[in-house]
Amino acid sequence: MSQTNTITHDIIVVGAGLAGSWAALAASKAGVKDIGVLSKLHPLRSHSGAAQGGIAAALNNVRPVPGSGSSGPLEAIPPGEAPIDSWELHMFDTIKGSDWLGDQDAIEIMVKEAPDLIYEYEHMGCVFSRLEDGRIAQRRFGGHSTPRANYSADYTGHVLLHTIYEQALRYGVKYYPEWYCLDLIIEDNVCRGVVAMDILTGKLYTMRAKAVMFGTGGYGRAWKITSNATANTGDGVAIAYNAGVPLMDMEFVQFHPTGLYGKGILMSEACRGEGGYLRNSDGDRFMEKYAAGLMELAPRDLVSRSEQLEINEGRGVGPDKGGVYLDLRHLGPEKIMSRLPQVRELAHEFLGVDIIHDMVPIQPTAHYSMGGIPANVDGQVIADAEGTPVVGFYAAGECACISVHGANRLGTNSLLDASLFGRRAGKAMAAFIQNGAKLYPISGDPAQRQEERIQRLMDAPASSKESVAQIGAELKETMTNDCGVFRDGERMARALRKIKELQARFPNARVMDKSRRFNTDVLGAIETEHLLTFAEVVVASALNRTESRGAHWRTDFGRRDDTNWLKHTLVFKNGEEGPRLGYKSVNIDWEKYPPQERKY
Amino acid sequence: MATNGTTRTVTIRLQRFNPDVDKKPVMKEYTLEITSDTTILDALEQIKATQDGSLTFRRSCRHAICGSCAMNVNGRNTLVCNQRVNAHLDRKGAVTVRPLPYLPIIKDMVVDRTSFWEQYQRVKPWLVPPDDVPEKEFRMTPEEVAALNDAEKCIMCGACYSACTVTAVNKRYIGPHALLKASLRVLDPRDTITNERLIEISGNDGVFRCHTIFNCIDACPKKLNPTQAIETLRKLAQKREAFVAARKERQKSL
Ligand SMILES: Cc1cc2nc3c(=O)[nH]c(=O)nc-3n(C[C@H](O)[C@H](O)[C@H](O)COP(=O)(O)OP(=O)(O)OC[C@H]3O[C@@H](n4cnc5c(N)ncnc54)[C@H](O)[C@@H]3O)c2cc1C
Ligand code: FES
């Protein structure tokens, strides 16, 4: 018998970013009070807090000065004058951005409910930047045809995260800070709880619940150059996959065009939203060649590819010519200090560049995970292409794939996605509980299995030559080189072999910390195991998709192929044989939003 | 410019302590190759990956926004993710890193922040908005928003809390971080429990305990000014009734 304890709640939420805390708050407001939220980080450390630029909603507060063109100055829309924005426009931009792979029913819900969400944030205390007349200020963002990014200077995510966590506390939500979820318990397609570790003591707990939600965030840490926090190791997707849940559209990973050179740390898209330029080694604004209409404000996938082409063709900058310049000098000190204060600090602290006076070298950086755990518009996780629910299991935020972003996400749409579908999942879980959901028994001792997993890791001799860090580093190198901005069959086949090799080496890797208390060495090993698990799914999905769509770009299949590939990838774990690939149809309104060529 | 390949060898001196096995904290030295833009956090990660996996510290965002990585470097509290090693080397090429002082140590650089979070919750960090909310946003002026910007930027890293001479000896003191948060809510025209807040922060454990030694300002990695916030709260507490009345008036046109 294991020594583990059992904890029971009506609802357990794993993850305390925007998705997780919204779900908990919404469920609590709907009347379910027995909620536990666990997070491997203190909730306020969640990666949502790193978001900079804004959150999208067609509020109609701002418009371009009439006659000034698509990049001219903005002004408040005077009272009584016609709106310029609408949910329909937001919807079309999102569908186009997604390269028609986004599910249109889900997108419609998101863009229609967006303004209400922003007002709810505002009513709860979120400090948005304002116009003179007191309305919320808005700025431009890539791929959006109107200025609809609502923001708090360039630390929007930080403000949203603090607001929502504090309101959840106000409503009595119980948090388990620094608790690590190790396993998800699903039997007979019914979710029964999770296994988790209290990191402080190292003790394991079986946590039973009628409903479990994952809001565990993204998986960018599988790449070497990434904007993601060290916590973004895709635990949730790997754990769900191991528990038999399929993963959807994992090949679609967004590379953000402006990561600090060599570091990957993000320089917000707001830099370009406020009017920044991109220049190559000749000083040319090269976007003229690739997207003469939207220029620097074309969607991210397109801008990242343009940068990479400039670099590949020898017009790169930086020590090994692997970057291009972001030029903000013409914005002037005043605008930079008021709208982009964090960005200025980052460039200065990490590269010693003052963006008021100098250009800063940047490069594409792994940024956002479009794929994830398949779920419907209420966050209900599905088990197959037919939409069969995994009873009692929900997912929202970056770990989920609902799918509103399809093959490429537009900036500011993911804070919206995480918040809005977190809120919807919370309400759905509350209704599920109130309609008489049961607490299902758990067979066997899943916590004991995790105990053994940890013991195995600790038992590897400290003298072993194989190190977790080394395996992690080799994986990241492989993913950046062979499954990055540009892909081809040969390189991806090589990547897949490499991942298999690393998976085989992993069991011999040494863990040096043998103590129970706050053991980040063991957790680091478990996270690396998760990277190895989902990276295989990413590469297998990407290799299988013989077309180019959105962020998935293949030099050997350089065109979108709607005849064969207008469909979601669904990957099932298949025991020793490795991933089994299947498909799911895309929800499309053929009358209103039929697929078109995606041109900017 | 940055990211040049030249490396140099440095000494990183770290305080190590696992209360389950060690009697008391000890200093250990690690030798490391760094470049000009290796951060102190990078250095800790390298040591953990290549020399001693049991080295324990908190971190996540890597760019000074999540508040995880506050430590004590050469005697000063700071974040370590945005500090380059080069900037902190002494003449012998060494830098010393310890956990935040005056807090119980859980392991190595990881400190127990229980009292820190308790004080944070005590000030009710959440806004309590009016029952009747408008259909759209409350109309706040840019000036009203600007007054909140400082407090809103706080990342709750604890650097100020652990540098404060009052909290060092009196864990009942609300502390600079929570008072800064309290000021955020007190100054927000949308908040409705101003009276209650001002009574709480002017009580025995509140703003009048501050010795105005400014340690919190020195320590703050975001260049915020908790002392100023405390000063503002003191003034408002002294004219509490008038301020609360003005707030009610303001809310009529919000
Ligand atoms: C630098 C940066 C800037 C961005 N800027 C923008 C922007 O301007 N606009 C926009 O719309 N989007 C932006 N994004 C994207 C957006 O921030 C994220 O997609 C979104 O915040 C994800 O929210 P989440 O709640 O799903 O996950 P997160 O906020 O990442 O939270 C994940 C939670 O899960 C917990 N967790 C994970 N694994 C475990 C485990 N095993 N056990 C227990 N807990 C676990 C973590 O502790 C954390 O609490 C940005 C992203 C980055 C990287
Ligand atoms: S790692 Fe987030 S503040 Fe340093």
CSV table of N, CA and C and ligand atoms in Angstrom, one decimal, chain A residues 14-20 38-43 45-56 141 156 161 179-182 215-218 227-229 231-233 235-236 239 266 268 300 367-368 396-399 409-416 418 530, chain B residues 63, ligand 1:
chain,number,residue,atom,x,y,z
A,14,VAL,N,-6.2,22.2,-12.7
A,14,VAL,CA,-4.8,22.1,-12.7
A,14,VAL,C,-4.3,23.3,-13.6
A,15,GLY,N,-3.6,24.3,-12.9
A,15,GLY,CA,-3.1,25.4,-13.6
A,15,GLY,C,-3.8,26.7,-13.1
A,16,ALA,N,-3.1,27.7,-12.8
A,16,ALA,CA,-3.6,28.9,-12.2
A,16,ALA,C,-3.3,30.1,-13.0
A,17,GLY,N,-3.1,29.9,-14.3
A,17,GLY,CA,-3.0,31.1,-15.2
A,17,GLY,C,-4.4,31.6,-15.5
A,18,LEU,N,-4.5,32.4,-16.6
A,18,LEU,CA,-5.9,33.0,-16.9
A,18,LEU,C,-6.9,31.9,-17.0
A,19,ALA,N,-6.6,30.8,-17.8
A,19,ALA,CA,-7.6,29.8,-18.0
A,19,ALA,C,-8.1,29.2,-16.7
A,20,GLY,N,-7.1,28.7,-15.9
A,20,GLY,CA,-7.4,28.0,-14.7
A,20,GLY,C,-8.2,28.9,-13.7
A,38,LEU,N,-4.7,23.6,-8.4
A,38,LEU,CA,-3.3,23.4,-8.1
A,38,LEU,C,-2.4,24.0,-9.2
A,39,SER,N,-1.3,24.4,-8.8
A,39,SER,CA,-0.3,25.0,-9.8
A,39,SER,C,1.1,24.8,-9.3
A,40,LYS,N,1.9,24.4,-10.3
A,40,LYS,CA,3.3,24.1,-9.9
A,40,LYS,C,4.1,25.3,-9.6
A,41,LEU,N,3.5,26.5,-10.0
A,41,LEU,CA,4.1,27.8,-9.6
A,41,LEU,C,3.1,28.4,-8.7
A,42,HIS,N,3.6,29.4,-7.9
A,42,HIS,CA,2.6,30.3,-7.3
A,42,HIS,C,1.7,30.9,-8.4
A,43,PRO,N,0.4,31.0,-8.2
A,43,PRO,CA,-0.5,31.4,-9.3
A,43,PRO,C,0.0,32.7,-10.0
A,45,ARG,N,2.8,33.6,-10.6
A,45,ARG,CA,4.0,33.4,-11.4
A,45,ARG,C,3.7,32.7,-12.8
A,46,SER,N,2.4,32.5,-13.0
A,46,SER,CA,2.0,31.8,-14.2
A,46,SER,C,2.4,32.6,-15.4
A,47,HIS,N,2.5,31.9,-16.5
A,47,HIS,CA,3.1,32.5,-17.7
A,47,HIS,C,2.1,33.6,-18.3
A,48,SER,N,0.9,33.5,-18.0
A,48,SER,CA,-0.1,34.5,-18.5
A,48,SER,C,0.4,35.9,-18.2
A,49,GLY,N,1.1,36.0,-17.0
A,49,GLY,CA,1.6,37.3,-16.5
A,49,GLY,C,2.7,37.9,-17.4
A,50,ALA,N,3.2,37.1,-18.3
A,50,ALA,CA,4.3,37.6,-19.2
A,50,ALA,C,3.7,38.2,-20.5
A,51,ALA,N,2.4,38.1,-20.7
A,51,ALA,CA,1.9,38.6,-21.9
A,51,ALA,C,1.9,40.1,-21.9
A,52,GLN,N,2.3,40.7,-23.1
A,52,GLN,CA,2.6,42.1,-23.1
A,52,GLN,C,1.6,42.9,-23.8
A,53,GLY,N,1.2,42.5,-25.0
A,53,GLY,CA,0.6,43.5,-26.0
A,53,GLY,C,-0.8,43.8,-25.8
A,54,GLY,N,-1.7,42.9,-25.5
A,54,GLY,CA,-3.1,43.2,-25.4
A,54,GLY,C,-4.0,42.0,-25.5
A,55,ILE,N,-5.3,42.3,-25.4
A,55,ILE,CA,-6.4,41.3,-25.5
A,55,ILE,C,-7.5,41.8,-26.5
A,56,ALA,N,-7.8,41.0,-27.4
A,56,ALA,CA,-8.7,41.5,-28.5
A,56,ALA,C,-10.1,41.6,-28.1
A,141,PHE,N,-2.8,45.5,-33.9
A,141,PHE,CA,-2.0,44.3,-33.8
A,141,PHE,C,-2.1,43.5,-35.1
A,156,THR,N,0.1,43.8,-20.2
A,156,THR,CA,-1.3,43.5,-20.1
A,156,THR,C,-1.6,42.2,-19.4
A,161,LEU,N,-3.8,38.9,-15.0
A,161,LEU,CA,-3.5,37.7,-14.1
A,161,LEU,C,-3.7,38.1,-12.6
A,179,TRP,N,2.1,22.9,-6.1
A,179,TRP,CA,1.7,21.5,-6.2
A,179,TRP,C,1.9,21.1,-7.7
A,180,TYR,N,2.4,19.9,-7.9
A,180,TYR,CA,2.7,19.5,-9.2
A,180,TYR,C,1.8,18.3,-9.6
A,181,CYS,N,1.1,18.5,-10.7
A,181,CYS,CA,0.2,17.4,-11.2
A,181,CYS,C,1.1,16.4,-12.0
A,182,LEU,N,1.0,15.1,-11.6
A,182,LEU,CA,1.8,14.1,-12.2
A,182,LEU,C,1.0,13.2,-13.1
A,215,GLY,N,-5.6,23.6,-17.2
A,215,GLY,CA,-5.3,24.9,-17.8
A,215,GLY,C,-3.8,25.1,-17.7
A,216,THR,N,-3.0,24.1,-18.2
A,216,THR,CA,-1.6,24.0,-17.9
A,216,THR,C,-0.7,24.7,-18.8
A,217,GLY,N,-1.3,25.5,-19.8
A,217,GLY,CA,-0.4,26.4,-20.6
A,217,GLY,C,0.3,25.7,-21.7
A,218,GLY,N,1.2,26.4,-22.3
A,218,GLY,CA,1.8,26.0,-23.6
A,218,GLY,C,3.0,25.1,-23.5
A,227,SER,N,10.2,32.1,-26.4
A,227,SER,CA,9.8,33.2,-25.5
A,227,SER,C,9.2,32.7,-24.3
A,228,ASN,N,9.1,31.4,-24.2
A,228,ASN,CA,8.3,30.8,-23.1
A,228,ASN,C,9.1,30.7,-21.8
A,229,ALA,N,8.3,30.8,-20.7
A,229,ALA,CA,8.8,30.6,-19.4
A,229,ALA,C,9.3,29.1,-19.2
A,231,ALA,N,8.5,27.1,-17.1
A,231,ALA,CA,7.4,26.2,-16.7
A,231,ALA,C,6.6,25.7,-17.9
A,232,ASN,N,6.8,26.3,-19.1
A,232,ASN,CA,5.9,25.9,-20.2
A,232,ASN,C,6.4,24.6,-20.9
A,233,THR,N,6.3,23.5,-20.1
A,233,THR,CA,6.9,22.2,-20.6
A,233,THR,C,5.8,21.3,-21.1
A,235,ASP,N,3.3,19.9,-19.7
A,235,ASP,CA,2.9,18.8,-18.8
A,235,ASP,C,1.5,18.3,-19.1
A,236,GLY,N,0.6,19.2,-19.2
A,236,GLY,CA,-0.8,18.9,-19.3
A,236,GLY,C,-1.0,18.0,-20.6
A,239,ILE,N,0.6,14.6,-20.1
A,239,ILE,CA,-0.1,13.8,-19.1
A,239,ILE,C,-1.5,13.2,-19.7
A,266,LEU,N,10.7,37.8,-25.5
A,266,LEU,CA,9.9,38.5,-26.4
A,266,LEU,C,10.0,40.1,-26.3
A,268,SER,N,7.4,42.6,-27.5
A,268,SER,CA,6.0,42.5,-27.9
A,268,SER,C,5.7,42.9,-29.3
A,300,ARG,N,2.0,36.8,-37.8
A,300,ARG,CA,3.3,36.3,-37.4
A,300,ARG,C,3.9,35.3,-38.2
A,367,HIS,N,6.9,30.4,-29.7
A,367,HIS,CA,6.1,31.3,-28.9
A,367,HIS,C,4.7,30.7,-28.4
A,368,TYR,N,4.0,30.1,-29.3
A,368,TYR,CA,2.6,29.8,-28.9
A,368,TYR,C,2.3,28.4,-29.5
A,396,ALA,N,-8.8,24.2,-21.1
A,396,ALA,CA,-9.0,25.5,-21.6
A,396,ALA,C,-7.6,26.2,-21.6
A,397,GLY,N,-7.5,27.3,-22.4
A,397,GLY,CA,-6.2,28.0,-22.5
A,397,GLY,C,-5.3,27.4,-23.5
A,398,GLU,N,-4.0,27.7,-23.3
A,398,GLU,CA,-3.1,27.3,-24.4
A,398,GLU,C,-2.9,25.8,-24.5
A,399,CYS,N,-3.1,25.0,-23.4
A,399,CYS,CA,-3.0,23.6,-23.5
A,399,CYS,C,-4.1,22.9,-24.3
A,409,ARG,N,-2.2,31.6,-34.9
A,409,ARG,CA,-3.0,32.5,-34.0
A,409,ARG,C,-2.7,34.0,-34.3
A,410,LEU,N,-3.7,34.8,-34.2
A,410,LEU,CA,-3.4,36.2,-34.2
A,410,LEU,C,-3.1,36.7,-32.8
A,411,GLY,N,-2.1,37.7,-32.8
A,411,GLY,CA,-1.8,38.3,-31.5
A,411,GLY,C,-3.0,38.8,-30.8
A,412,THR,N,-3.0,38.8,-29.5
A,412,THR,CA,-4.1,39.2,-28.6
A,412,THR,C,-5.3,38.3,-28.6
A,413,ASN,N,-5.3,37.3,-29.5
A,413,ASN,CA,-6.5,36.4,-29.4
A,413,ASN,C,-6.3,35.3,-28.4
A,414,SER,N,-5.1,35.1,-27.8
A,414,SER,CA,-4.9,34.0,-26.9
A,414,SER,C,-5.2,34.4,-25.5
A,415,LEU,N,-4.9,35.6,-25.1
A,415,LEU,CA,-5.4,36.0,-23.8
A,415,LEU,C,-6.9,36.0,-23.8
A,416,LEU,N,-7.5,36.3,-24.9
A,416,LEU,CA,-9.0,36.2,-25.1
A,416,LEU,C,-9.4,34.8,-25.0
A,418,ALA,N,-7.9,32.1,-23.7
A,418,ALA,CA,-7.7,31.5,-22.3
A,418,ALA,C,-8.7,32.0,-21.3
A,530,HIS,N,8.2,14.8,-20.3
A,530,HIS,CA,7.0,15.3,-21.0
A,530,HIS,C,7.4,15.9,-22.3
B,63,HIS,N,12.4,36.9,-17.6
B,63,HIS,CA,12.5,38.3,-17.9
B,63,HIS,C,11.8,39.3,-17.0
C,1,LIG,C1,6.1,36.4,-23.7
C,1,LIG,C2,4.7,36.2,-24.1
C,1,LIG,C3,3.9,37.3,-24.4
C,1,LIG,C4,2.5,37.1,-24.8
C,1,LIG,N1,1.8,38.1,-25.1
C,1,LIG,C5,0.5,37.9,-25.5
C,1,LIG,C6,-0.4,39.0,-25.8
C,1,LIG,O1,0.0,40.2,-25.7
C,1,LIG,N2,-1.7,38.8,-26.1
C,1,LIG,C7,-2.2,37.5,-26.1
C,1,LIG,O2,-3.3,37.3,-26.4
C,1,LIG,N3,-1.4,36.4,-25.8
C,1,LIG,C8,-0.1,36.6,-25.5
C,1,LIG,N4,0.7,35.5,-25.2
C,1,LIG,C9,0.1,34.2,-25.1
C,1,LIG,C10,-0.7,34.1,-23.8
C,1,LIG,O3,0.0,34.8,-22.8
C,1,LIG,C11,-0.9,32.6,-23.3
C,1,LIG,O4,-1.3,31.9,-24.4
C,1,LIG,C12,-1.9,32.5,-22.2
C,1,LIG,O5,-1.6,33.4,-21.2
C,1,LIG,C13,-1.9,31.1,-21.7
C,1,LIG,O6,-2.7,31.1,-20.5
C,1,LIG,P1,-3.0,29.7,-19.8
C,1,LIG,O7,-3.9,30.1,-18.6
C,1,LIG,O8,-3.5,28.7,-20.7
C,1,LIG,O9,-1.6,29.2,-19.3
C,1,LIG,P2,-0.5,29.8,-18.2
C,1,LIG,O10,-0.7,31.2,-17.9
C,1,LIG,O11,0.8,29.5,-18.9
C,1,LIG,O12,-0.7,28.9,-16.9
C,1,LIG,C14,-0.4,27.6,-16.9
C,1,LIG,C15,-0.6,27.2,-15.4
C,1,LIG,O13,-0.5,25.8,-15.3
C,1,LIG,C16,0.3,25.4,-14.2
C,1,LIG,N5,0.9,24.1,-14.5
C,1,LIG,C17,1.5,23.7,-15.7
C,1,LIG,N6,1.9,22.4,-15.5
C,1,LIG,C18,1.5,22.0,-14.3
C,1,LIG,C19,1.6,20.8,-13.6
C,1,LIG,N7,2.2,19.7,-14.1
C,1,LIG,N8,1.1,20.7,-12.3
C,1,LIG,C20,0.5,21.8,-11.8
C,1,LIG,N9,0.4,23.0,-12.4
C,1,LIG,C21,0.9,23.1,-13.7
C,1,LIG,C22,1.3,26.6,-14.1
C,1,LIG,O14,1.8,26.7,-12.8
C,1,LIG,C23,0.4,27.7,-14.4
C,1,LIG,O15,-0.3,28.1,-13.3
C,1,LIG,C24,2.0,35.7,-24.9
C,1,LIG,C25,2.9,34.7,-24.5
C,1,LIG,C26,4.2,34.9,-24.2
C,1,LIG,C27,5.1,33.7,-24.0
